[in-house]
mmCIF file of C-alpha atoms in Angstrom:
data_model
loop_
_atom_site.group_PDB
_atom_site.id
_atom_site.type_symbol
_atom_site.label_atom_id
_atom_site.label_comp_id
_atom_site.label_asym_id
_atom_site.label_seq_id
_atom_site.Cartn_x
_atom_site.Cartn_y
_atom_site.Cartn_z
ATOM 1 C CA MET D 155 -70.433 -22.986 -31.073
ATOM 2 C CA PHE D 156 -70.741 -23.025 -34.771
ATOM 3 C CA ASN D 157 -74.234 -24.782 -34.461
ATOM 4 C CA LEU D 158 -74.900 -20.730 -32.742
ATOM 5 C CA ILE D 159 -74.340 -19.490 -35.991
ATOM 6 C CA SER D 160 -76.352 -20.156 -39.218
ATOM 7 C CA PRO D 161 -73.552 -22.176 -41.096
ATOM 8 C CA LEU D 162 -75.473 -19.834 -44.255
ATOM 9 C CA LYS D 163 -74.343 -16.725 -42.381
ATOM 10 C CA MET D 164 -71.391 -18.111 -41.684
ATOM 11 C CA MET D 165 -70.297 -18.785 -45.241
ATOM 12 C CA SER D 166 -71.579 -15.506 -46.362
ATOM 13 C CA VAL D 167 -69.100 -13.794 -43.940
ATOM 14 C CA VAL D 168 -66.063 -16.190 -45.142
ATOM 15 C CA LEU D 169 -67.161 -15.355 -48.626
ATOM 16 C CA VAL D 170 -67.148 -12.109 -48.330
ATOM 17 C CA LEU D 171 -63.843 -11.873 -46.538
ATOM 18 C CA PHE D 172 -62.211 -13.725 -49.349
ATOM 19 C CA GLY D 173 -63.551 -12.003 -51.903
ATOM 20 C CA PHE D 174 -62.096 -8.917 -50.548
ATOM 21 C CA GLY D 175 -59.028 -10.556 -50.023
ATOM 22 C CA ALA D 176 -58.657 -11.437 -53.568
ATOM 23 C CA ILE D 177 -59.270 -8.198 -54.945
ATOM 24 C CA ALA D 178 -56.693 -6.573 -52.839
ATOM 25 C CA ALA D 179 -53.912 -9.261 -53.766
ATOM 26 C CA ILE D 180 -54.710 -8.531 -57.587
ATOM 27 C CA TYR D 181 -55.195 -5.014 -56.922
ATOM 28 C CA THR D 182 -51.593 -5.059 -55.019
ATOM 29 C CA LEU D 183 -50.097 -7.122 -58.084
ATOM 30 C CA GLU D 184 -51.343 -4.370 -60.636
ATOM 31 C CA LYS D 185 -50.109 -1.794 -58.586
ATOM 32 C CA ALA D 186 -46.527 -3.422 -58.147
ATOM 33 C CA GLN D 187 -46.717 -3.551 -62.146
ATOM 34 C CA PHE D 188 -46.557 -7.259 -62.279
ATOM 35 C CA SER D 189 -48.302 -7.708 -65.420
ATOM 36 C CA ASP D 190 -46.695 -11.134 -65.967
ATOM 37 C CA ALA D 191 -47.548 -12.314 -63.001
ATOM 38 C CA ASN D 192 -50.131 -14.937 -62.832
ATOM 39 C CA PRO D 193 -53.386 -13.467 -60.578
ATOM 40 C CA TYR D 194 -54.943 -17.146 -60.040
ATOM 41 C CA ARG D 195 -51.773 -18.260 -58.468
ATOM 42 C CA ALA D 196 -51.955 -15.018 -55.935
ATOM 43 C CA VAL D 197 -55.376 -15.800 -55.298
ATOM 44 C CA MET D 198 -54.665 -19.495 -54.271
ATOM 45 C CA ILE D 199 -51.707 -18.765 -52.384
ATOM 46 C CA LEU D 200 -54.306 -16.166 -50.598
ATOM 47 C CA ALA D 201 -56.574 -18.532 -50.101
ATOM 48 C CA SER D 202 -54.368 -21.158 -48.550
ATOM 49 C CA ILE D 203 -52.840 -18.404 -45.989
ATOM 50 C CA TYR D 204 -56.950 -17.601 -45.511
ATOM 51 C CA ASP D 205 -57.449 -21.362 -44.599
ATOM 52 C CA LEU D 206 -54.909 -21.757 -42.084
ATOM 53 C CA ILE D 207 -55.657 -18.553 -40.445
ATOM 54 C CA LEU D 208 -59.537 -19.942 -40.027
ATOM 55 C CA LEU D 209 -58.358 -23.176 -39.036
ATOM 56 C CA GLY D 210 -56.355 -21.367 -35.993
ATOM 57 C CA LEU D 211 -58.971 -19.500 -35.112
ATOM 58 C CA ALA D 212 -61.569 -22.462 -34.934
ATOM 59 C CA HIS D 213 -59.071 -24.390 -32.540
ATOM 60 C CA VAL D 214 -57.104 -21.803 -30.808
ATOM 61 C CA GLY D 215 -57.306 -18.482 -31.803
ATOM 62 C CA TRP D 216 -61.346 -17.680 -30.887
ATOM 63 C CA ARG D 217 -60.082 -17.832 -27.487
ATOM 64 C CA TRP D 218 -58.039 -15.144 -27.678
ATOM 65 C CA LEU D 219 -60.065 -13.562 -29.696
ATOM 66 C CA TRP D 220 -62.757 -13.615 -26.759
ATOM 67 C CA ARG D 221 -60.391 -11.950 -24.786
ATOM 68 C CA LYS D 222 -59.744 -8.863 -26.551
ATOM 69 C CA ILE D 223 -63.621 -8.482 -27.201
ATOM 70 C CA PRO D 224 -65.546 -9.499 -23.867
ATOM 71 C CA LEU D 225 -68.870 -9.114 -25.601
ATOM 72 C CA LEU D 226 -68.637 -12.157 -27.593
ATOM 73 C CA GLY D 227 -68.830 -14.292 -24.650
ATOM 74 C CA SER D 228 -72.413 -12.768 -24.147
ATOM 75 C CA VAL D 229 -73.820 -12.232 -27.823
ATOM 76 C CA LEU D 230 -72.132 -15.902 -29.278
ATOM 77 C CA PHE D 231 -71.360 -18.168 -26.073
ATOM 78 C CA PRO D 232 -69.200 -17.825 -23.063
ATOM 79 C CA ASP D 233 -65.790 -19.736 -22.703
ATOM 80 C CA LEU D 234 -66.416 -22.228 -20.166
ATOM 81 C CA ASN D 235 -62.973 -24.169 -21.221
ATOM 82 C CA GLY D 236 -61.157 -25.640 -17.838
ATOM 83 C CA ARG D 237 -61.654 -27.333 -14.967
ATOM 84 C CA TRP D 238 -64.647 -27.453 -12.885
ATOM 85 C CA ARG D 239 -66.092 -28.528 -9.310
ATOM 86 C CA MET D 240 -68.606 -30.657 -9.538
ATOM 87 C CA THR D 241 -71.265 -31.357 -7.089
ATOM 88 C CA ILE D 242 -73.706 -34.548 -8.315
ATOM 89 C CA HIS D 243 -77.092 -34.690 -6.544
ATOM 90 C CA TRP D 244 -78.759 -38.126 -7.185
ATOM 91 C CA SER D 245 -81.923 -39.915 -6.223
ATOM 92 C CA GLY D 246 -83.490 -43.304 -7.397
ATOM 93 C CA VAL D 247 -84.734 -46.303 -6.131
ATOM 94 C CA ASP D 248 -82.006 -47.457 -4.021
ATOM 95 C CA GLY D 249 -82.195 -43.569 -2.063
ATOM 96 C CA GLY D 250 -80.001 -40.813 -2.826
ATOM 97 C CA GLY D 251 -77.055 -39.028 -2.041
ATOM 98 C CA GLU D 252 -74.278 -36.294 -3.108
ATOM 99 C CA VAL D 253 -71.193 -37.312 -4.693
ATOM 100 C CA GLU D 254 -68.030 -34.697 -5.465
ATOM 101 C CA ALA D 255 -66.794 -34.871 -8.691
ATOM 102 C CA SER D 256 -63.896 -33.007 -11.207
ATOM 103 C CA ALA D 257 -64.908 -31.954 -14.847
ATOM 104 C CA VAL D 258 -62.938 -30.799 -17.537
ATOM 105 C CA ILE D 259 -64.290 -28.795 -20.167
ATOM 106 C CA LYS D 260 -62.754 -28.739 -23.647
ATOM 107 C CA GLN D 261 -64.535 -25.820 -25.930
ATOM 108 C CA SER D 262 -63.363 -24.948 -29.511
ATOM 109 C CA PHE D 263 -65.188 -22.980 -32.353
ATOM 110 C CA VAL D 264 -66.212 -26.747 -33.885
ATOM 111 C CA SER D 265 -66.444 -28.921 -31.045
ATOM 112 C CA PHE D 266 -67.297 -29.007 -27.295
ATOM 113 C CA SER D 267 -66.494 -31.778 -24.666
ATOM 114 C CA ILE D 268 -67.401 -32.481 -20.887
ATOM 115 C CA GLU D 269 -65.047 -35.074 -18.990
ATOM 116 C CA VAL D 270 -66.202 -35.815 -15.871
ATOM 117 C CA GLN D 271 -64.050 -37.989 -12.824
ATOM 118 C CA SER D 272 -65.370 -38.708 -9.054
ATOM 119 C CA ASP D 273 -63.863 -41.453 -7.330
ATOM 120 C CA GLY D 274 -66.526 -43.939 -8.333
ATOM 121 C CA SER D 275 -66.619 -43.522 -11.754
ATOM 122 C CA ASP D 276 -65.505 -41.526 -15.221
ATOM 123 C CA SER D 277 -68.122 -40.246 -17.699
ATOM 124 C CA GLU D 278 -67.598 -39.238 -21.519
ATOM 125 C CA THR D 279 -69.167 -37.136 -23.685
ATOM 126 C CA LEU D 280 -71.282 -38.784 -26.298
ATOM 127 C CA VAL D 281 -73.165 -35.142 -27.457
ATOM 128 C CA VAL D 282 -72.847 -31.504 -26.488
ATOM 129 C CA GLN D 283 -75.101 -29.312 -28.100
ATOM 130 C CA PRO D 284 -74.435 -25.697 -26.794
ATOM 131 C CA LYS D 285 -77.666 -23.390 -27.239
ATOM 132 C CA LYS D 286 -78.725 -19.712 -26.558
ATOM 133 C CA ASP D 287 -82.366 -19.722 -24.306
ATOM 134 C CA PRO D 288 -84.274 -18.124 -27.154
ATOM 135 C CA GLU D 289 -86.601 -15.994 -24.392
ATOM 136 C CA SER D 290 -83.640 -14.966 -22.006
ATOM 137 C CA GLY D 291 -80.815 -15.245 -24.145
ATOM 138 C CA ARG D 292 -79.078 -17.411 -21.550
ATOM 139 C CA PRO D 293 -76.196 -20.135 -22.651
ATOM 140 C CA ILE D 294 -77.166 -24.049 -22.148
ATOM 141 C CA LEU D 295 -75.718 -26.832 -22.810
ATOM 142 C CA TYR D 296 -77.362 -30.102 -24.103
ATOM 143 C CA TYR D 297 -75.694 -33.153 -22.587
ATOM 144 C CA VAL D 298 -75.388 -36.969 -23.428
ATOM 145 C CA TYR D 299 -72.853 -38.827 -21.720
ATOM 146 C CA ARG D 300 -71.832 -42.557 -20.946
ATOM 147 C CA VAL D 301 -70.625 -43.322 -17.324
ATOM 148 C CA VAL D 302 -67.999 -45.908 -16.732
ATOM 149 C CA PRO D 303 -67.956 -47.414 -12.801
ATOM 150 C CA LYS D 304 -64.045 -47.821 -11.763
ATOM 151 C CA GLY D 305 -63.048 -50.917 -10.292
ATOM 152 C CA GLY D 306 -64.531 -52.220 -7.873
ATOM 153 C CA HIS D 307 -67.565 -49.701 -7.655
ATOM 154 C CA ASP D 308 -70.797 -51.672 -8.653
ATOM 155 C CA LEU D 309 -69.088 -53.213 -11.815
ATOM 156 C CA SER D 310 -72.113 -55.535 -12.282
ATOM 157 C CA ALA D 311 -74.191 -52.764 -13.602
ATOM 158 C CA GLY D 312 -71.810 -51.909 -16.334
ATOM 159 C CA SER D 313 -71.624 -48.562 -17.984
ATOM 160 C CA TYR D 314 -74.868 -46.071 -18.601
ATOM 161 C CA GLU D 315 -76.242 -43.423 -20.213
ATOM 162 C CA GLY D 316 -77.247 -40.044 -18.950
ATOM 163 C CA ALA D 317 -78.428 -36.409 -20.467
ATOM 164 C CA ALA D 318 -78.731 -33.501 -18.774
ATOM 165 C CA ILE D 319 -79.787 -29.697 -19.598
ATOM 166 C CA LEU D 320 -77.332 -27.179 -17.939
ATOM 167 C CA LYS D 321 -77.946 -23.696 -18.008
ATOM 168 C CA PHE D 322 -74.867 -21.087 -17.257
ATOM 169 C CA PHE D 323 -75.569 -18.490 -14.516
ATOM 170 C CA GLU D 324 -73.531 -15.399 -13.804
ATOM 171 C CA GLY D 325 -73.180 -13.342 -10.788
ATOM 172 C CA HIS D 326 -72.418 -14.739 -7.271
ATOM 173 C CA SER D 327 -73.806 -17.900 -8.280
ATOM 174 C CA HIS D 328 -71.542 -18.185 -11.161
ATOM 175 C CA GLY D 329 -71.523 -21.597 -12.668
ATOM 176 C CA LEU D 330 -73.616 -24.236 -14.285
ATOM 177 C CA ARG D 331 -76.493 -25.920 -13.099
ATOM 178 C CA GLY D 332 -78.813 -28.505 -14.301
ATOM 179 C CA ASN D 333 -81.240 -31.948 -13.965
ATOM 180 C CA TYR D 334 -80.279 -35.117 -15.795
ATOM 181 C CA PHE D 335 -81.659 -38.162 -15.599
ATOM 182 C CA THR D 336 -79.850 -41.503 -16.491
ATOM 183 C CA SER D 337 -80.697 -45.005 -18.074
ATOM 184 C CA ARG D 338 -80.348 -46.399 -14.832
ATOM 185 C CA ASN D 339 -83.916 -44.726 -13.565
ATOM 186 C CA THR D 340 -81.607 -41.933 -11.633
ATOM 187 C CA GLN D 341 -82.020 -38.902 -11.413
ATOM 188 C CA GLY D 342 -80.745 -35.543 -10.113
ATOM 189 C CA ARG D 343 -78.976 -32.349 -10.229
ATOM 190 C CA PHE D 344 -75.112 -31.484 -11.578
ATOM 191 C CA GLU D 345 -73.966 -28.289 -10.165
ATOM 192 C CA LEU D 346 -70.395 -26.790 -11.782
ATOM 193 C CA GLN D 347 -68.299 -24.054 -10.403
ATOM 194 C CA ARG D 348 -65.293 -23.095 -11.857
ATOM 195 C CA ALA D 349 -61.924 -24.794 -9.775
#
């Protein structure tokens, strides 16, 4: 999600907040008549505390913030963490079909991954890029992955890569849907619903 906000804007916000905190710390020290206290030490302690708070918010605390302020999910990006039921519709040279799978999405403010497991294979994330559609504002995931067949399921072909564009839908069809293609010359559609 960090990619959704300009890094320069994010740095600007962090620096402004830190500046206000440093001014407040120095003012508090002077008001408490600690004239011999080293204001630089106070600022360094404040900076360390501020860094710990930002680290906590980036990895865990942002979900609490999203629950408290639901508007953030629509303004920035929704919280997609959790287990999803996945249906994979595929077609290729040898025909087509449908496979049921399960997906686990792990999302923090600075990282994103999608792990998929089915009876015949597992997939691992190579790249996931969250974006917002510039016209509709709909959340979109650009997803590149590697599929590794499980023992006894088409091991002769080995692992292969694929790419998908998944769009987030709200309302009665709440979930992620989108088309994909692979380096095995197969293509199809992913449909994910919360488990």
